[in-house]
mmCIF file with all atom_site columns, C-alpha atoms in Angstrom:
data_model
loop_
_atom_site.group_PDB
_atom_site.id
_atom_site.type_symbol
_atom_site.label_atom_id
_atom_site.label_alt_id
_atom_site.label_comp_id
_atom_site.label_asym_id
_atom_site.label_entity_id
_atom_site.label_seq_id
_atom_site.pdbx_PDB_ins_code
_atom_site.Cartn_x
_atom_site.Cartn_y
_atom_site.Cartn_z
_atom_site.occupancy
_atom_site.B_iso_or_equiv
_atom_site.pdbx_formal_charge
_atom_site.auth_seq_id
_atom_site.auth_comp_id
_atom_site.auth_asym_id
_atom_site.auth_atom_id
_atom_site.pdbx_PDB_model_num
ATOM 1   C CA . MET A 1 1   ? 128.370 113.204 117.573 1.00 38.00 ? 155 MET A CA 1
ATOM 2   C CA . LYS A 1 2   ? 124.984 112.114 116.115 1.00 38.00 ? 156 LYS A CA 1
ATOM 3   C CA . LYS A 1 3   ? 125.183 111.388 112.361 1.00 37.00 ? 157 LYS A CA 1
ATOM 4   C CA . GLU A 1 4   ? 123.227 113.522 110.117 1.00 36.00 ? 158 GLU A CA 1
ATOM 5   C CA . GLU A 1 5   ? 120.864 111.279 108.046 1.00 38.00 ? 159 GLU A CA 1
ATOM 6   C CA . ALA A 1 6   ? 120.519 111.395 104.457 1.00 38.00 ? 160 ALA A CA 1
ATOM 7   C CA . THR A 1 7   ? 119.589 114.571 102.978 1.00 42.00 ? 161 THR A CA 1
ATOM 8   C CA . THR A 1 8   ? 116.636 114.079 100.006 1.00 43.00 ? 162 THR A CA 1
ATOM 9   C CA . LYS A 1 9   ? 116.794 115.760 96.617  1.00 43.00 ? 163 LYS A CA 1
ATOM 10  C CA . GLU A 1 10  ? 113.598 116.972 95.826  1.00 42.00 ? 164 GLU A CA 1
ATOM 11  C CA . ILE A 1 11  ? 112.247 115.996 92.018  1.00 38.00 ? 165 ILE A CA 1
ATOM 12  C CA . ILE A 1 12  ? 109.340 118.790 91.410  1.00 32.00 ? 166 ILE A CA 1
ATOM 13  C CA . THR A 1 13  ? 108.473 119.020 87.770  1.00 34.00 ? 167 THR A CA 1
ATOM 14  C CA . ALA A 1 14  ? 108.919 116.965 84.553  1.00 35.00 ? 168 ALA A CA 1
ATOM 15  C CA . PRO A 1 15  ? 109.301 118.151 80.630  1.00 34.00 ? 169 PRO A CA 1
ATOM 16  C CA . PRO A 1 16  ? 106.553 117.821 78.703  1.00 39.00 ? 170 PRO A CA 1
ATOM 17  C CA . ILE A 1 17  ? 105.213 113.920 77.417  1.00 42.00 ? 171 ILE A CA 1
ATOM 18  C CA . LEU A 1 18  ? 107.965 112.421 75.318  1.00 56.00 ? 172 LEU A CA 1
ATOM 19  C CA . ASN A 1 19  ? 110.724 115.190 77.092  1.00 69.00 ? 173 ASN A CA 1
ATOM 20  C CA . GLY A 1 20  ? 111.599 113.534 80.294  1.00 85.00 ? 174 GLY A CA 1
ATOM 21  C CA . LYS A 1 21  ? 114.251 114.095 82.645  1.00 91.00 ? 175 LYS A CA 1
ATOM 22  C CA . LEU A 1 22  ? 116.982 112.200 83.545  1.00 93.00 ? 176 LEU A CA 1
ATOM 23  C CA . ILE A 1 23  ? 117.858 111.438 87.167  1.00 95.00 ? 177 ILE A CA 1
ATOM 24  C CA . GLN A 1 24  ? 121.300 110.645 87.602  1.00 94.00 ? 178 GLN A CA 1
ATOM 25  C CA . ALA A 1 25  ? 123.663 109.776 90.111  1.00 94.00 ? 179 ALA A CA 1
ATOM 26  C CA . GLU A 1 26  ? 126.327 107.511 91.263  1.00 94.00 ? 180 GLU A CA 1
ATOM 27  C CA . GLY A 1 27  ? 124.987 104.243 90.003  1.00 95.00 ? 181 GLY A CA 1
ATOM 28  C CA . LEU A 1 28  ? 121.652 106.228 89.499  1.00 96.00 ? 182 LEU A CA 1
ATOM 29  C CA . ASP A 1 29  ? 119.999 105.976 86.309  1.00 96.00 ? 183 ASP A CA 1
ATOM 30  C CA . LEU A 1 30  ? 116.339 107.034 85.564  1.00 97.00 ? 184 LEU A CA 1
ATOM 31  C CA . TRP A 1 31  ? 114.208 107.898 82.784  1.00 96.00 ? 185 TRP A CA 1
ATOM 32  C CA . TYR A 1 32  ? 111.306 110.069 84.041  1.00 96.00 ? 186 TYR A CA 1
ATOM 33  C CA . LEU A 1 33  ? 107.898 111.345 82.239  1.00 94.00 ? 187 LEU A CA 1
ATOM 34  C CA . HIS A 1 34  ? 105.524 113.333 83.744  1.00 93.00 ? 188 HIS A CA 1
ATOM 35  C CA . GLN A 1 35  ? 102.873 113.072 81.372  1.00 93.00 ? 189 GLN A CA 1
ATOM 36  C CA . PHE A 1 36  ? 103.751 109.870 79.600  1.00 95.00 ? 190 PHE A CA 1
ATOM 37  C CA . LEU A 1 37  ? 99.233  109.369 79.940  1.00 95.00 ? 191 LEU A CA 1
ATOM 38  C CA . THR A 1 38  ? 97.003  112.713 79.026  1.00 94.00 ? 192 THR A CA 1
ATOM 39  C CA . LYS A 1 39  ? 95.208  113.280 81.939  1.00 96.00 ? 193 LYS A CA 1
ATOM 40  C CA . LYS A 1 40  ? 91.990  112.166 79.545  1.00 96.00 ? 194 LYS A CA 1
ATOM 41  C CA . GLN A 1 41  ? 93.981  108.823 78.829  1.00 96.00 ? 195 GLN A CA 1
ATOM 42  C CA . ALA A 1 42  ? 95.099  108.556 82.718  1.00 97.00 ? 196 ALA A CA 1
ATOM 43  C CA . ASP A 1 43  ? 91.670  108.852 83.841  1.00 97.00 ? 197 ASP A CA 1
ATOM 44  C CA . LYS A 1 44  ? 90.253  106.122 81.328  1.00 97.00 ? 198 LYS A CA 1
ATOM 45  C CA . LEU A 1 45  ? 93.172  103.554 82.424  1.00 98.00 ? 199 LEU A CA 1
ATOM 46  C CA . PHE A 1 46  ? 92.269  104.129 86.068  1.00 98.00 ? 200 PHE A CA 1
ATOM 47  C CA . ASP A 1 47  ? 88.711  103.869 86.171  1.00 98.00 ? 201 ASP A CA 1
ATOM 48  C CA . THR A 1 48  ? 88.824  100.699 83.743  1.00 98.00 ? 202 THR A CA 1
ATOM 49  C CA . LEU A 1 49  ? 91.148  98.844  85.894  1.00 98.00 ? 203 LEU A CA 1
ATOM 50  C CA . GLU A 1 50  ? 89.480  100.007 88.937  1.00 99.00 ? 204 GLU A CA 1
ATOM 51  C CA . ASP A 1 51  ? 86.568  98.439  87.318  1.00 98.00 ? 205 ASP A CA 1
ATOM 52  C CA . GLU A 1 52  ? 88.290  94.812  85.513  1.00 98.00 ? 206 GLU A CA 1
ATOM 53  C CA . LEU A 1 53  ? 90.585  93.567  88.168  1.00 98.00 ? 207 LEU A CA 1
ATOM 54  C CA . GLU A 1 54  ? 90.807  91.783  90.862  1.00 98.00 ? 208 GLU A CA 1
ATOM 55  C CA . TYR A 1 55  ? 93.302  91.330  93.435  1.00 98.00 ? 209 TYR A CA 1
ATOM 56  C CA . PHE A 1 56  ? 95.414  88.284  94.597  1.00 94.00 ? 210 PHE A CA 1
ATOM 57  C CA . THR A 1 57  ? 94.372  86.580  98.036  1.00 93.00 ? 211 THR A CA 1
ATOM 58  C CA . GLY A 1 58  ? 95.560  83.983  100.268 1.00 89.00 ? 212 GLY A CA 1
ATOM 59  C CA . ASP A 1 59  ? 99.114  82.927  100.081 1.00 87.00 ? 213 ASP A CA 1
ATOM 60  C CA . LEU A 1 60  ? 99.693  85.202  96.906  1.00 88.00 ? 214 LEU A CA 1
ATOM 61  C CA . ALA A 1 61  ? 98.670  88.235  98.786  1.00 89.00 ? 215 ALA A CA 1
ATOM 62  C CA . LYS A 1 62  ? 101.536 87.524  101.496 1.00 86.00 ? 216 LYS A CA 1
ATOM 63  C CA . VAL A 1 63  ? 104.911 88.115  101.396 1.00 80.00 ? 217 VAL A CA 1
ATOM 64  C CA . LYS A 1 64  ? 107.744 86.965  103.610 1.00 76.00 ? 218 LYS A CA 1
ATOM 65  C CA . ILE A 1 65  ? 110.152 89.432  105.797 1.00 75.00 ? 219 ILE A CA 1
ATOM 66  C CA . PHE A 1 66  ? 112.688 87.998  108.526 1.00 76.00 ? 220 PHE A CA 1
ATOM 67  C CA . GLY A 1 67  ? 111.689 84.408  108.060 1.00 78.00 ? 221 GLY A CA 1
ATOM 68  C CA . LYS A 1 68  ? 107.882 85.261  108.710 1.00 82.00 ? 222 LYS A CA 1
ATOM 69  C CA . TRP A 1 69  ? 104.981 85.398  106.706 1.00 85.00 ? 223 TRP A CA 1
ATOM 70  C CA . ARG A 1 70  ? 103.047 89.093  106.431 1.00 86.00 ? 224 ARG A CA 1
ATOM 71  C CA . ASP A 1 71  ? 99.784  89.781  104.830 1.00 91.00 ? 225 ASP A CA 1
ATOM 72  C CA . ILE A 1 72  ? 101.010 92.788  101.298 1.00 91.00 ? 226 ILE A CA 1
ATOM 73  C CA . PRO A 1 73  ? 100.439 96.236  102.798 1.00 95.00 ? 227 PRO A CA 1
ATOM 74  C CA . ARG A 1 74  ? 98.650  96.732  99.446  1.00 97.00 ? 228 ARG A CA 1
ATOM 75  C CA . GLN A 1 75  ? 96.588  94.901  97.207  1.00 98.00 ? 229 GLN A CA 1
ATOM 76  C CA . GLN A 1 76  ? 98.802  93.229  94.231  1.00 96.00 ? 230 GLN A CA 1
ATOM 77  C CA . VAL A 1 77  ? 97.755  90.933  91.419  1.00 97.00 ? 231 VAL A CA 1
ATOM 78  C CA . ALA A 1 78  ? 100.110 89.981  87.832  1.00 97.00 ? 232 ALA A CA 1
ATOM 79  C CA . PHE A 1 79  ? 99.875  89.340  84.026  1.00 98.00 ? 233 PHE A CA 1
ATOM 80  C CA . GLY A 1 80  ? 101.815 88.157  82.081  1.00 97.00 ? 234 GLY A CA 1
ATOM 81  C CA . ASP A 1 81  ? 102.675 86.315  78.496  1.00 97.00 ? 235 ASP A CA 1
ATOM 82  C CA . PRO A 1 82  ? 101.857 82.376  78.855  1.00 95.00 ? 236 PRO A CA 1
ATOM 83  C CA . GLY A 1 83  ? 103.859 80.416  81.335  1.00 91.00 ? 237 GLY A CA 1
ATOM 84  C CA . MET A 1 84  ? 106.266 83.288  83.070  1.00 92.00 ? 238 MET A CA 1
ATOM 85  C CA . VAL A 1 85  ? 106.124 83.699  86.455  1.00 90.00 ? 239 VAL A CA 1
ATOM 86  C CA . TYR A 1 86  ? 108.307 85.813  88.910  1.00 86.00 ? 240 TYR A CA 1
ATOM 87  C CA . ARG A 1 87  ? 110.198 84.916  91.879  1.00 83.00 ? 241 ARG A CA 1
ATOM 88  C CA . PHE A 1 88  ? 110.921 87.767  95.167  1.00 76.00 ? 242 PHE A CA 1
ATOM 89  C CA . SER A 1 89  ? 110.691 87.546  99.116  1.00 68.00 ? 243 SER A CA 1
ATOM 90  C CA . SER A 1 90  ? 109.689 83.590  98.551  1.00 70.00 ? 244 SER A CA 1
ATOM 91  C CA . LEU A 1 91  ? 106.461 84.378  96.639  1.00 79.00 ? 245 LEU A CA 1
ATOM 92  C CA . SER A 1 92  ? 106.274 82.748  93.769  1.00 84.00 ? 246 SER A CA 1
ATOM 93  C CA . VAL A 1 93  ? 103.919 85.435  91.830  1.00 88.00 ? 247 VAL A CA 1
ATOM 94  C CA . PRO A 1 94  ? 102.500 83.645  88.366  1.00 90.00 ? 248 PRO A CA 1
ATOM 95  C CA . ALA A 1 95  ? 101.679 85.910  85.478  1.00 95.00 ? 249 ALA A CA 1
ATOM 96  C CA . LEU A 1 96  ? 97.774  85.643  84.268  1.00 97.00 ? 250 LEU A CA 1
ATOM 97  C CA . PRO A 1 97  ? 96.638  86.419  80.522  1.00 98.00 ? 251 PRO A CA 1
ATOM 98  C CA . TRP A 1 98  ? 97.122  90.424  79.598  1.00 98.00 ? 252 TRP A CA 1
ATOM 99  C CA . PRO A 1 99  ? 93.704  92.837  79.754  1.00 98.00 ? 253 PRO A CA 1
ATOM 100 C CA . SER A 1 100 ? 93.352  93.939  76.448  1.00 97.00 ? 254 SER A CA 1
ATOM 101 C CA . ALA A 1 101 ? 94.357  97.629  78.672  1.00 97.00 ? 255 ALA A CA 1
ATOM 102 C CA . LEU A 1 102 ? 97.037  96.091  79.655  1.00 98.00 ? 256 LEU A CA 1
ATOM 103 C CA . LYS A 1 103 ? 98.244  94.962  76.695  1.00 97.00 ? 257 LYS A CA 1
ATOM 104 C CA . ASP A 1 104 ? 97.970  97.756  74.936  1.00 97.00 ? 258 ASP A CA 1
ATOM 105 C CA . LEU A 1 105 ? 99.320  100.140 77.271  1.00 97.00 ? 259 LEU A CA 1
ATOM 106 C CA . ARG A 1 106 ? 102.715 97.191  77.013  1.00 97.00 ? 260 ARG A CA 1
ATOM 107 C CA . ASP A 1 107 ? 103.174 97.513  73.753  1.00 96.00 ? 261 ASP A CA 1
ATOM 108 C CA . ASP A 1 108 ? 102.507 101.460 73.854  1.00 95.00 ? 262 ASP A CA 1
ATOM 109 C CA . VAL A 1 109 ? 105.596 101.028 76.370  1.00 96.00 ? 263 VAL A CA 1
ATOM 110 C CA . SER A 1 110 ? 107.380 98.712  74.537  1.00 95.00 ? 264 SER A CA 1
ATOM 111 C CA . SER A 1 111 ? 107.745 100.935 71.795  1.00 93.00 ? 265 SER A CA 1
ATOM 112 C CA . VAL A 1 112 ? 108.539 103.705 73.305  1.00 92.00 ? 266 VAL A CA 1
ATOM 113 C CA . LEU A 1 113 ? 111.421 102.029 74.785  1.00 93.00 ? 267 LEU A CA 1
ATOM 114 C CA . GLY A 1 114 ? 112.270 99.475  72.861  1.00 93.00 ? 268 GLY A CA 1
ATOM 115 C CA . GLN A 1 115 ? 112.463 96.494  74.608  1.00 94.00 ? 269 GLN A CA 1
ATOM 116 C CA . ASP A 1 116 ? 110.005 93.730  74.784  1.00 95.00 ? 270 ASP A CA 1
ATOM 117 C CA . TYR A 1 117 ? 108.161 93.471  78.679  1.00 97.00 ? 271 TYR A CA 1
ATOM 118 C CA . ASN A 1 118 ? 106.403 90.235  79.528  1.00 97.00 ? 272 ASN A CA 1
ATOM 119 C CA . PHE A 1 119 ? 105.576 91.136  82.646  1.00 97.00 ? 273 PHE A CA 1
ATOM 120 C CA . VAL A 1 120 ? 103.801 93.252  84.687  1.00 98.00 ? 274 VAL A CA 1
ATOM 121 C CA . LEU A 1 121 ? 102.900 93.653  88.104  1.00 97.00 ? 275 LEU A CA 1
ATOM 122 C CA . VAL A 1 122 ? 100.034 95.935  89.461  1.00 98.00 ? 276 VAL A CA 1
ATOM 123 C CA . ASN A 1 123 ? 99.920  96.942  92.757  1.00 98.00 ? 277 ASN A CA 1
ATOM 124 C CA . ARG A 1 124 ? 96.864  99.014  94.495  1.00 99.00 ? 278 ARG A CA 1
ATOM 125 C CA . TYR A 1 125 ? 97.490  101.341 97.682  1.00 98.00 ? 279 TYR A CA 1
ATOM 126 C CA . ARG A 1 126 ? 94.273  102.070 98.520  1.00 98.00 ? 280 ARG A CA 1
ATOM 127 C CA . ASN A 1 127 ? 94.662  105.057 101.169 1.00 98.00 ? 281 ASN A CA 1
ATOM 128 C CA . GLY A 1 128 ? 98.350  106.612 102.301 1.00 97.00 ? 282 GLY A CA 1
ATOM 129 C CA . LEU A 1 129 ? 98.701  104.046 104.993 1.00 98.00 ? 283 LEU A CA 1
ATOM 130 C CA . ASP A 1 130 ? 99.504  101.607 102.421 1.00 98.00 ? 284 ASP A CA 1
ATOM 131 C CA . HIS A 1 131 ? 102.624 101.143 101.349 1.00 97.00 ? 285 HIS A CA 1
ATOM 132 C CA . MET A 1 132 ? 106.247 99.672  100.078 1.00 94.00 ? 286 MET A CA 1
ATOM 133 C CA . GLY A 1 133 ? 109.079 98.591  101.962 1.00 91.00 ? 287 GLY A CA 1
ATOM 134 C CA . GLU A 1 134 ? 112.137 99.142  101.043 1.00 92.00 ? 288 GLU A CA 1
ATOM 135 C CA . HIS A 1 135 ? 114.155 96.313  98.479  1.00 90.00 ? 289 HIS A CA 1
ATOM 136 C CA . ARG A 1 136 ? 116.196 96.217  95.765  1.00 90.00 ? 290 ARG A CA 1
ATOM 137 C CA . ASP A 1 137 ? 114.520 94.086  91.944  1.00 86.00 ? 291 ASP A CA 1
ATOM 138 C CA . ASP A 1 138 ? 118.097 92.198  91.243  1.00 76.00 ? 292 ASP A CA 1
ATOM 139 C CA . GLU A 1 139 ? 116.270 89.033  90.902  1.00 77.00 ? 293 GLU A CA 1
ATOM 140 C CA . GLY A 1 140 ? 117.969 87.242  88.192  1.00 76.00 ? 294 GLY A CA 1
ATOM 141 C CA . GLU A 1 141 ? 115.378 86.204  86.080  1.00 84.00 ? 295 GLU A CA 1
ATOM 142 C CA . LEU A 1 142 ? 114.906 89.753  85.352  1.00 90.00 ? 296 LEU A CA 1
ATOM 143 C CA . ASP A 1 143 ? 116.257 90.844  82.320  1.00 91.00 ? 297 ASP A CA 1
ATOM 144 C CA . GLU A 1 144 ? 118.768 93.996  83.591  1.00 91.00 ? 298 GLU A CA 1
ATOM 145 C CA . GLY A 1 145 ? 119.268 95.905  79.887  1.00 92.00 ? 299 GLY A CA 1
ATOM 146 C CA . ALA A 1 146 ? 115.481 96.100  79.714  1.00 96.00 ? 300 ALA A CA 1
ATOM 147 C CA . GLY A 1 147 ? 114.377 97.815  83.131  1.00 96.00 ? 301 GLY A CA 1
ATOM 148 C CA . ILE A 1 148 ? 112.013 98.430  85.162  1.00 97.00 ? 302 ILE A CA 1
ATOM 149 C CA . VAL A 1 149 ? 109.042 100.837 83.738  1.00 98.00 ? 303 VAL A CA 1
ATOM 150 C CA . SER A 1 150 ? 106.463 102.121 86.781  1.00 98.00 ? 304 SER A CA 1
ATOM 151 C CA . ILE A 1 151 ? 103.107 103.500 85.609  1.00 98.00 ? 305 ILE A CA 1
ATOM 152 C CA . SER A 1 152 ? 101.308 105.926 87.585  1.00 99.00 ? 306 SER A CA 1
ATOM 153 C CA . LEU A 1 153 ? 97.556  105.800 88.149  1.00 99.00 ? 307 LEU A CA 1
ATOM 154 C CA . GLY A 1 154 ? 96.176  108.192 91.474  1.00 99.00 ? 308 GLY A CA 1
ATOM 155 C CA . GLN A 1 155 ? 97.188  109.945 94.427  1.00 98.00 ? 309 GLN A CA 1
ATOM 156 C CA . VAL A 1 156 ? 100.411 111.432 93.455  1.00 98.00 ? 310 VAL A CA 1
ATOM 157 C CA . ARG A 1 157 ? 102.757 109.400 95.982  1.00 98.00 ? 311 ARG A CA 1
ATOM 158 C CA . ASP A 1 158 ? 107.013 110.212 97.005  1.00 98.00 ? 312 ASP A CA 1
ATOM 159 C CA . PHE A 1 159 ? 109.155 107.401 95.667  1.00 98.00 ? 313 PHE A CA 1
ATOM 160 C CA . VAL A 1 160 ? 112.470 107.493 97.679  1.00 97.00 ? 314 VAL A CA 1
ATOM 161 C CA . LEU A 1 161 ? 115.727 105.563 96.580  1.00 97.00 ? 315 LEU A CA 1
ATOM 162 C CA . ARG A 1 162 ? 118.522 105.070 98.878  1.00 95.00 ? 316 ARG A CA 1
ATOM 163 C CA . HIS A 1 163 ? 122.046 104.480 98.294  1.00 95.00 ? 317 HIS A CA 1
ATOM 164 C CA . ARG A 1 164 ? 122.741 100.905 99.592  1.00 92.00 ? 318 ARG A CA 1
ATOM 165 C CA . ASP A 1 165 ? 126.309 102.366 101.330 1.00 91.00 ? 319 ASP A CA 1
ATOM 166 C CA . VAL A 1 166 ? 123.928 104.248 103.169 1.00 85.00 ? 320 VAL A CA 1
ATOM 167 C CA . LYS A 1 167 ? 121.509 101.588 104.516 1.00 81.00 ? 321 LYS A CA 1
ATOM 168 C CA . PHE A 1 168 ? 124.133 99.874  105.652 1.00 83.00 ? 322 PHE A CA 1
ATOM 169 C CA . LYS A 1 169 ? 125.599 103.180 107.284 1.00 82.00 ? 323 LYS A CA 1
ATOM 170 C CA . LYS A 1 170 ? 129.032 103.189 105.340 1.00 84.00 ? 324 LYS A CA 1
ATOM 171 C CA . ARG A 1 171 ? 129.190 106.710 104.039 1.00 87.00 ? 325 ARG A CA 1
ATOM 172 C CA . ARG A 1 172 ? 126.694 109.392 103.757 1.00 86.00 ? 326 ARG A CA 1
ATOM 173 C CA . MET A 1 173 ? 124.461 109.700 100.853 1.00 87.00 ? 327 MET A CA 1
ATOM 174 C CA . ASP A 1 174 ? 122.146 112.118 99.557  1.00 87.00 ? 328 ASP A CA 1
ATOM 175 C CA . SER A 1 175 ? 118.239 110.252 98.488  1.00 92.00 ? 329 SER A CA 1
ATOM 176 C CA . VAL A 1 176 ? 116.045 111.205 95.784  1.00 95.00 ? 330 VAL A CA 1
ATOM 177 C CA . LYS A 1 177 ? 112.892 111.464 95.834  1.00 96.00 ? 331 LYS A CA 1
ATOM 178 C CA . ILE A 1 178 ? 110.350 111.910 92.914  1.00 97.00 ? 332 ILE A CA 1
ATOM 179 C CA . PRO A 1 179 ? 106.296 112.573 93.205  1.00 97.00 ? 333 PRO A CA 1
ATOM 180 C CA . LEU A 1 180 ? 105.024 109.808 91.120  1.00 98.00 ? 334 LEU A CA 1
ATOM 181 C CA . GLY A 1 181 ? 101.807 111.921 89.551  1.00 96.00 ? 335 GLY A CA 1
ATOM 182 C CA . HIS A 1 182 ? 98.751  110.615 87.751  1.00 98.00 ? 336 HIS A CA 1
ATOM 183 C CA . GLY A 1 183 ? 100.554 109.118 83.860  1.00 98.00 ? 337 GLY A CA 1
ATOM 184 C CA . SER A 1 184 ? 103.757 109.914 84.792  1.00 97.00 ? 338 SER A CA 1
ATOM 185 C CA . LEU A 1 185 ? 106.231 107.115 83.526  1.00 98.00 ? 339 LEU A CA 1
ATOM 186 C CA . LEU A 1 186 ? 109.143 105.795 85.613  1.00 98.00 ? 340 LEU A CA 1
ATOM 187 C CA . HIS A 1 187 ? 112.353 103.883 83.840  1.00 97.00 ? 341 HIS A CA 1
ATOM 188 C CA . MET A 1 188 ? 114.791 102.792 86.134  1.00 96.00 ? 342 MET A CA 1
ATOM 189 C CA . ARG A 1 189 ? 117.217 101.632 84.563  1.00 96.00 ? 343 ARG A CA 1
ATOM 190 C CA . SER A 1 190 ? 120.649 99.514  85.451  1.00 94.00 ? 344 SER A CA 1
ATOM 191 C CA . PRO A 1 191 ? 122.620 99.601  86.787  1.00 95.00 ? 345 PRO A CA 1
ATOM 192 C CA . THR A 1 192 ? 119.977 100.785 89.862  1.00 96.00 ? 346 THR A CA 1
ATOM 193 C CA . ASN A 1 193 ? 118.965 97.661  90.935  1.00 93.00 ? 347 ASN A CA 1
ATOM 194 C CA . THR A 1 194 ? 122.279 96.587  92.152  1.00 94.00 ? 348 THR A CA 1
ATOM 195 C CA . PHE A 1 195 ? 123.307 99.897  93.710  1.00 95.00 ? 349 PHE A CA 1
ATOM 196 C CA . TRP A 1 196 ? 119.842 101.590 94.922  1.00 95.00 ? 350 TRP A CA 1
ATOM 197 C CA . TYR A 1 197 ? 117.433 100.300 97.054  1.00 95.00 ? 351 TYR A CA 1
ATOM 198 C CA . HIS A 1 198 ? 113.613 101.555 96.714  1.00 96.00 ? 352 HIS A CA 1
ATOM 199 C CA . ALA A 1 199 ? 110.413 101.799 98.686  1.00 97.00 ? 353 ALA A CA 1
ATOM 200 C CA . LEU A 1 200 ? 107.200 104.036 98.661  1.00 97.00 ? 354 LEU A CA 1
ATOM 201 C CA . PRO A 1 201 ? 106.428 105.023 102.103 1.00 97.00 ? 355 PRO A CA 1
ATOM 202 C CA . PRO A 1 202 ? 103.273 106.096 103.994 1.00 97.00 ? 356 PRO A CA 1
ATOM 203 C CA . ARG A 1 203 ? 102.042 108.916 104.164 1.00 97.00 ? 357 ARG A CA 1
ATOM 204 C CA . LYS A 1 204 ? 98.950  109.087 106.582 1.00 95.00 ? 358 LYS A CA 1
ATOM 205 C CA . LYS A 1 205 ? 97.792  112.746 104.074 1.00 95.00 ? 359 LYS A CA 1
ATOM 206 C CA . ALA A 1 206 ? 96.963  110.468 100.857 1.00 96.00 ? 360 ALA A CA 1
ATOM 207 C CA . LEU A 1 207 ? 93.951  109.871 100.933 1.00 96.00 ? 361 LEU A CA 1
ATOM 208 C CA . GLY A 1 208 ? 93.318  108.229 97.324  1.00 98.00 ? 362 GLY A CA 1
ATOM 209 C CA . VAL A 1 209 ? 93.970  105.105 95.592  1.00 99.00 ? 363 VAL A CA 1
ATOM 210 C CA . ARG A 1 210 ? 96.956  104.940 93.456  1.00 99.00 ? 364 ARG A CA 1
ATOM 211 C CA . ILE A 1 211 ? 97.293  102.419 91.247  1.00 99.00 ? 365 ILE A CA 1
ATOM 212 C CA . ASN A 1 212 ? 100.761 101.339 90.188  1.00 99.00 ? 366 ASN A CA 1
ATOM 213 C CA . LEU A 1 213 ? 102.038 99.694  87.203  1.00 99.00 ? 367 LEU A CA 1
ATOM 214 C CA . THR A 1 214 ? 106.160 97.599  86.357  1.00 98.00 ? 368 THR A CA 1
ATOM 215 C CA . PHE A 1 215 ? 106.498 96.512  83.838  1.00 98.00 ? 369 PHE A CA 1
ATOM 216 C CA . ARG A 1 216 ? 109.417 94.091  83.889  1.00 96.00 ? 370 ARG A CA 1
ATOM 217 C CA . LYS A 1 217 ? 110.891 91.519  81.047  1.00 95.00 ? 371 LYS A CA 1
ATOM 218 C CA . VAL A 1 218 ? 111.737 88.436  82.377  1.00 92.00 ? 372 VAL A CA 1
ATOM 219 C CA . ILE A 1 219 ? 114.241 85.949  80.944  1.00 89.00 ? 373 ILE A CA 1
ATOM 220 C CA . PRO A 1 220 ? 112.032 82.579  80.519  1.00 86.00 ? 374 PRO A CA 1
ATOM 221 C CA . GLU A 1 221 ? 115.451 80.551  81.026  1.00 80.00 ? 375 GLU A CA 1
ATOM 222 C CA . LYS A 1 222 ? 116.883 81.649  83.575  1.00 77.00 ? 376 LYS A CA 1
ATOM 223 C CA . MET A 1 223 ? 113.120 81.306  85.953  1.00 77.00 ? 377 MET A CA 1
ATOM 224 C CA . SER A 1 224 ? 114.455 80.154  89.234  1.00 60.00 ? 378 SER A CA 1
ATOM 225 C CA . LYS A 1 225 ? 113.014 76.531  89.369  1.00 53.00 ? 379 LYS A CA 1
ATOM 226 C CA . LYS A 1 226 ? 112.303 76.584  92.506  1.00 46.00 ? 380 LYS A CA 1
#
């Protein structure tokens, strides 16, 4: 008998600013604010980043998948405190100095969540073909207690999470799909990255640009020396 595919829970709406929605399941702990930024604030930040940011090229625009280096299917750049380096998928991403707009946003996010974030990874999705493959952000230099904070700007895109037991076909569980809106905030809290993979799949009908800002707290003493 053919195995049934995991169904998908739809998170359609969330309460207004600073009255977020908890999304929880086994090993999953998310907090979603549909409108962390007002439309006016989100529009202004989107336009500022489109005007000011330059994205990595060359080796920093590649990622190692199954032993082969491939072009990242999106644009990427990183900012942070002096000396911060984030390593994933055999790639070392150095933090450039904070632009004022992102430093101000970092301060706002840190104030609301009570954490001192020192690094942001910026991903720009040019259209619906740009995407993020399924993965976990479980690197040892990340402060698990701070979680990872995602701010979305521009085109609405689906954020999909799948439990590791489903990925490795050990059992059936619902996946979770969240349409991340313009100006929204998603706080992915521990132990989510231990048990759940997440992805931003291609969406051919999503024609607009999306900018995603993921704030992290890197522990300098734990940064890999490799």
